[in-house]
CSV table of C-alpha atoms in Angstrom, one decimal:
chain,number,residue,atom,x,y,z
A,1,GLY,CA,-6.5,-5.1,15.8
A,2,ASN,CA,-3.0,-4.0,15.2
A,3,SER,CA,-2.3,-0.3,14.4
A,4,VAL,CA,0.6,1.9,13.4
A,5,THR,CA,1.4,5.5,13.9
A,6,GLN,CA,4.0,7.4,11.9
A,7,MET,CA,5.2,11.0,12.0
A,8,GLU,CA,3.4,13.5,9.9
A,9,GLY,CA,5.2,15.2,7.1
A,10,PRO,CA,6.3,16.7,5.1
A,11,VAL,CA,9.9,16.3,5.9
A,12,THR,CA,12.2,18.5,3.9
A,13,LEU,CA,15.9,17.8,3.9
A,14,SER,CA,18.9,18.9,1.9
A,15,GLU,CA,20.8,16.3,-0.1
A,16,GLU,CA,23.2,14.2,1.9
A,17,ALA,CA,21.3,14.9,5.2
A,18,PHE,CA,20.4,12.2,7.7
A,19,LEU,CA,16.9,10.9,7.6
A,20,THR,CA,14.7,9.5,10.4
A,21,ILE,CA,11.0,8.8,10.0
A,22,ASN,CA,9.4,7.6,13.2
A,23,CYS,CA,7.0,4.7,13.3
A,24,THR,CA,5.5,3.1,16.3
A,25,TYR,CA,3.1,0.2,16.4
A,26,THR,CA,0.5,-1.6,18.6
A,27,ALA,CA,0.2,-5.2,18.0
A,28,THR,CA,-0.7,-8.6,19.5
A,29,GLY,CA,2.3,-10.8,19.3
A,30,TYR,CA,5.2,-10.0,17.0
A,31,PRO,CA,4.0,-9.5,13.5
A,32,SER,CA,6.2,-8.6,10.5
A,33,LEU,CA,6.8,-4.9,10.0
A,34,PHE,CA,7.1,-3.2,6.7
A,35,TRP,CA,8.2,0.1,5.1
A,36,TYR,CA,6.7,0.9,1.7
A,37,VAL,CA,7.7,3.8,-0.6
A,38,GLN,CA,5.4,5.5,-3.1
A,39,TYR,CA,7.0,7.6,-5.8
A,40,PRO,CA,4.9,10.4,-7.4
A,41,GLY,CA,2.1,9.0,-9.5
A,42,GLU,CA,3.0,5.4,-8.8
A,43,GLY,CA,1.8,2.5,-6.6
A,44,LEU,CA,3.6,1.3,-3.5
A,45,GLN,CA,6.8,-0.6,-3.5
A,46,LEU,CA,8.2,-2.7,-0.6
A,47,LEU,CA,11.3,-0.9,0.7
A,48,LEU,CA,12.2,-3.2,3.5
A,49,LYS,CA,10.8,-5.5,6.1
A,50,ALA,CA,11.6,-7.2,9.4
A,51,THR,CA,10.0,-10.4,10.5
A,52,LYS,CA,11.0,-10.7,14.1
A,53,ALA,CA,12.2,-8.6,17.1
A,54,ASP,CA,15.7,-7.2,16.7
A,55,ASP,CA,15.7,-7.9,13.0
A,56,LYS,CA,17.1,-5.1,10.9
A,57,GLY,CA,15.6,-4.6,7.4
A,58,SER,CA,17.7,-2.7,4.9
A,59,ASN,CA,17.5,-1.7,1.2
A,60,LYS,CA,18.9,1.1,-0.9
A,61,GLY,CA,20.7,2.6,2.0
A,62,PHE,CA,17.6,2.6,4.2
A,63,GLU,CA,17.4,0.7,7.5
A,64,ALA,CA,14.9,0.0,10.1
A,65,THR,CA,15.2,-2.1,13.3
A,66,TYR,CA,12.3,-4.0,14.8
A,67,ARG,CA,12.4,-2.9,18.5
A,68,LYS,CA,9.9,-4.6,20.7
A,69,GLU,CA,11.0,-2.7,23.8
A,70,THR,CA,9.9,0.6,22.3
A,71,THR,CA,7.4,-0.9,19.8
A,72,SER,CA,9.1,1.0,17.1
A,73,PHE,CA,10.3,0.5,13.5
A,74,HIS,CA,11.9,3.8,12.6
A,75,LEU,CA,13.2,4.3,9.1
A,76,GLU,CA,16.7,5.8,8.7
A,77,LYS,CA,19.1,6.7,6.0
A,78,GLY,CA,22.5,8.2,6.4
A,79,SER,CA,22.6,10.4,3.3
A,80,VAL,CA,19.5,11.1,1.3
A,81,GLN,CA,19.4,11.9,-2.3
A,82,VAL,CA,16.9,13.9,-4.4
A,83,SER,CA,15.7,10.7,-5.9
A,84,ASP,CA,14.5,9.6,-2.4
A,85,SER,CA,11.8,12.1,-2.5
A,86,ALA,CA,8.6,10.1,-2.1
A,87,VAL,CA,5.9,9.2,0.4
A,88,TYR,CA,6.9,6.5,2.9
A,89,PHE,CA,4.4,4.2,4.7
A,90,CYS,CA,4.9,2.1,7.7
A,91,ALA,CA,2.7,-1.0,7.8
A,92,LEU,CA,2.0,-4.3,9.6
A,93,PRO,CA,-0.6,-7.0,9.3
A,94,ARG,CA,-4.0,-6.0,10.6
A,95,GLY,CA,-4.4,-9.1,12.7
A,96,ASN,CA,-2.8,-12.3,13.6
A,97,ALA,CA,-3.9,-13.9,10.4
A,98,GLY,CA,-1.4,-11.7,8.6
A,99,ASN,CA,-3.6,-11.3,5.6
A,100,MET,CA,-4.5,-7.7,5.4
A,101,LEU,CA,-2.1,-4.8,6.0
A,102,THR,CA,-2.8,-1.7,8.0
A,103,PHE,CA,-0.9,1.4,7.0
A,104,GLY,CA,0.4,4.5,8.8
A,105,GLY,CA,-0.7,7.9,7.4
A,106,GLY,CA,2.4,8.2,5.2
A,107,THR,CA,5.3,10.7,5.5
A,108,ARG,CA,6.2,12.8,2.5
A,109,LEU,CA,9.9,13.3,2.1
A,110,MET,CA,11.2,16.1,0.0
A,111,VAL,CA,15.0,16.3,-0.7
A,112,LYS,CA,16.4,19.5,-2.1
A,113,PRO,CA,19.6,19.6,-4.1
B,1,GLY,CA,10.3,-9.7,-7.1
B,2,ALA,CA,6.7,-10.5,-8.0
B,3,VAL,CA,5.1,-8.1,-10.4
B,4,VAL,CA,1.5,-6.8,-10.3
B,5,SER,CA,0.1,-4.8,-13.1
B,6,GLN,CA,-3.0,-2.6,-13.4
B,7,HIS,CA,-4.9,-1.5,-16.4
B,8,PRO,CA,-5.7,1.2,-17.3
B,9,SER,CA,-3.2,3.5,-15.5
B,10,ARG,CA,-5.5,6.5,-16.0
B,11,VAL,CA,-9.1,6.8,-17.0
B,12,ILE,CA,-11.5,9.7,-17.4
B,13,CYS,CA,-15.2,9.1,-17.7
B,14,LYS,CA,-18.5,10.8,-17.6
B,15,SER,CA,-20.7,10.8,-14.6
B,16,GLY,CA,-23.1,7.8,-14.6
B,17,THR,CA,-20.9,5.5,-16.6
B,18,SER,CA,-19.1,2.4,-15.3
B,19,VAL,CA,-15.4,1.8,-15.3
B,20,LYS,CA,-13.6,-1.5,-15.0
B,21,ILE,CA,-10.0,-1.7,-13.6
B,22,GLU,CA,-8.0,-4.9,-14.0
B,23,CYS,CA,-5.3,-6.1,-11.6
B,24,ARG,CA,-3.0,-8.9,-12.7
B,25,SER,CA,-0.3,-10.9,-11.0
B,26,LEU,CA,2.2,-11.5,-13.8
B,27,ASP,CA,4.5,-14.1,-12.4
B,28,PHE,CA,2.8,-15.8,-9.5
B,29,GLN,CA,-0.7,-17.0,-8.6
B,30,ALA,CA,-2.5,-14.8,-6.1
B,31,THR,CA,-5.2,-16.5,-4.1
B,32,THR,CA,-5.9,-13.2,-2.4
B,33,MET,CA,-5.9,-9.7,-3.9
B,34,PHE,CA,-6.7,-6.4,-2.2
B,35,TRP,CA,-8.2,-3.2,-3.5
B,36,TYR,CA,-7.3,0.1,-1.9
B,37,ARG,CA,-8.4,3.7,-2.5
B,38,GLN,CA,-6.1,6.6,-1.9
B,39,PHE,CA,-7.2,10.2,-1.6
B,40,PRO,CA,-4.7,13.0,-2.4
B,41,LYS,CA,-2.0,13.2,0.2
B,42,LYS,CA,-3.6,10.5,2.2
B,43,SER,CA,-2.9,6.9,3.2
B,44,LEU,CA,-4.4,3.9,1.6
B,45,MET,CA,-7.8,2.8,2.6
B,46,LEU,CA,-8.6,-0.9,2.2
B,47,MET,CA,-11.8,-1.3,0.2
B,48,ALA,CA,-12.1,-5.0,-0.1
B,49,THR,CA,-10.3,-8.4,0.0
B,50,SER,CA,-10.8,-10.5,-3.1
B,51,ASN,CA,-10.4,-14.3,-2.9
B,52,GLU,CA,-10.3,-16.4,-6.0
B,53,GLY,CA,-13.5,-18.2,-6.7
B,54,SER,CA,-15.5,-16.6,-3.9
B,55,LYS,CA,-17.2,-13.4,-3.1
B,56,ALA,CA,-15.1,-10.4,-2.0
B,57,THR,CA,-15.1,-9.2,1.6
B,58,TYR,CA,-15.8,-5.5,1.8
B,59,GLU,CA,-14.7,-3.2,4.5
B,60,GLN,CA,-17.3,-1.3,6.5
B,61,GLY,CA,-18.7,1.6,4.7
B,62,VAL,CA,-17.7,0.4,1.2
B,63,GLU,CA,-20.8,-0.1,-1.0
B,64,LYS,CA,-20.5,-3.6,-2.6
B,65,ASP,CA,-23.1,-2.8,-5.2
B,66,LYS,CA,-21.1,0.2,-6.3
B,67,PHE,CA,-17.7,-1.3,-6.3
B,68,LEU,CA,-18.1,-4.7,-7.9
B,69,ILE,CA,-15.1,-7.0,-7.5
B,70,ASN,CA,-14.6,-10.2,-9.4
B,71,HIS,CA,-11.6,-12.6,-8.9
B,72,ALA,CA,-12.2,-15.0,-11.6
B,73,SER,CA,-8.7,-16.6,-11.8
B,74,LEU,CA,-5.6,-16.9,-9.7
B,75,THR,CA,-4.0,-14.0,-11.7
B,76,LEU,CA,-6.8,-11.6,-12.3
B,77,SER,CA,-9.1,-9.5,-10.2
B,78,THR,CA,-11.3,-6.7,-11.5
B,79,LEU,CA,-12.9,-3.7,-9.8
B,80,THR,CA,-15.9,-2.1,-11.5
B,81,VAL,CA,-17.0,1.3,-10.4
B,82,THR,CA,-20.7,1.4,-11.3
B,83,SER,CA,-22.5,4.6,-12.1
B,84,ALA,CA,-19.5,6.6,-11.3
B,85,HIS,CA,-19.8,10.1,-9.8
B,86,PRO,CA,-17.2,12.8,-9.3
B,87,GLU,CA,-16.8,11.8,-5.7
B,88,ASP,CA,-15.5,8.5,-6.9
B,89,SER,CA,-12.5,10.2,-8.4
B,90,SER,CA,-9.5,8.8,-6.7
B,91,PHE,CA,-6.3,6.7,-7.1
B,92,TYR,CA,-7.2,3.0,-6.9
B,93,ILE,CA,-4.4,0.5,-6.1
B,94,CYS,CA,-4.5,-3.2,-6.0
B,95,SER,CA,-2.2,-5.6,-4.3
B,96,ALA,CA,-1.7,-9.4,-4.5
B,97,ARG,CA,-0.4,-11.7,-1.9
B,98,GLU,CA,1.6,-14.9,-2.6
B,99,PRO,CA,0.3,-18.0,-0.9
B,100,TYR,CA,1.9,-18.6,2.5
B,101,SER,CA,3.5,-15.2,2.5
B,102,ASP,CA,2.7,-12.0,4.5
B,103,GLU,CA,4.1,-9.8,1.8
B,104,GLN,CA,1.9,-7.9,-0.6
B,105,PHE,CA,2.9,-6.7,-4.0
B,106,PHE,CA,1.3,-3.6,-5.3
B,107,GLY,CA,0.2,-2.5,-8.7
B,108,PRO,CA,1.1,0.9,-10.1
B,109,GLY,CA,-2.4,2.3,-9.4
B,110,THR,CA,-5.2,3.6,-11.6
B,111,ARG,CA,-6.2,7.2,-11.5
B,112,LEU,CA,-9.9,7.6,-12.0
B,113,THR,CA,-11.4,11.0,-12.9
B,114,VAL,CA,-15.1,11.3,-13.2
B,115,LEU,CA,-16.4,14.4,-14.9
């Protein structure tokens, strides 16, 4: 089945720093790709998604581009805030049915003022 | 966006008791719901897929007699942890999928502590 690997954290940054969280995937075909965010003590929220190659998903200043050449979907933000401190998960459908998701291990981001 | 709720948000119980967790899709009908378990500082582990009106499909290694799942309606799925033990303590998260969509909407999670 499909799988995803993301960089281990924690990632510690100062406010207004540039953020990159790497995510690479292995998949059959071109499934949708997702980034979810989990704030402390909460469930997951969809942050952004891309449904086909070369698509760029964006939300709240975060961006990720679906790159089939490098099988990557790296998450970026130009200027992080303290409120961005959370755990970020890269995900994609487990198989072609698109029913179940498989998640990366999660990357904890800590932003210091 | 679509909203999924879970109840309770936090529960503490004694070893040997059973605990029921509810997952509701508030503004859409979810033919499929998923139950995940998350250990501290770890990723989500899919426990089972719940389809309305049929038996749940459990992932390998998940005891179906211990984690009872019922999906009685298009907006409600329940997970019952039977005869809970301290090792069942965890954060349980459900998600629901809209028909014809590959996007899942997650509940806020339930933290179970078994004493």
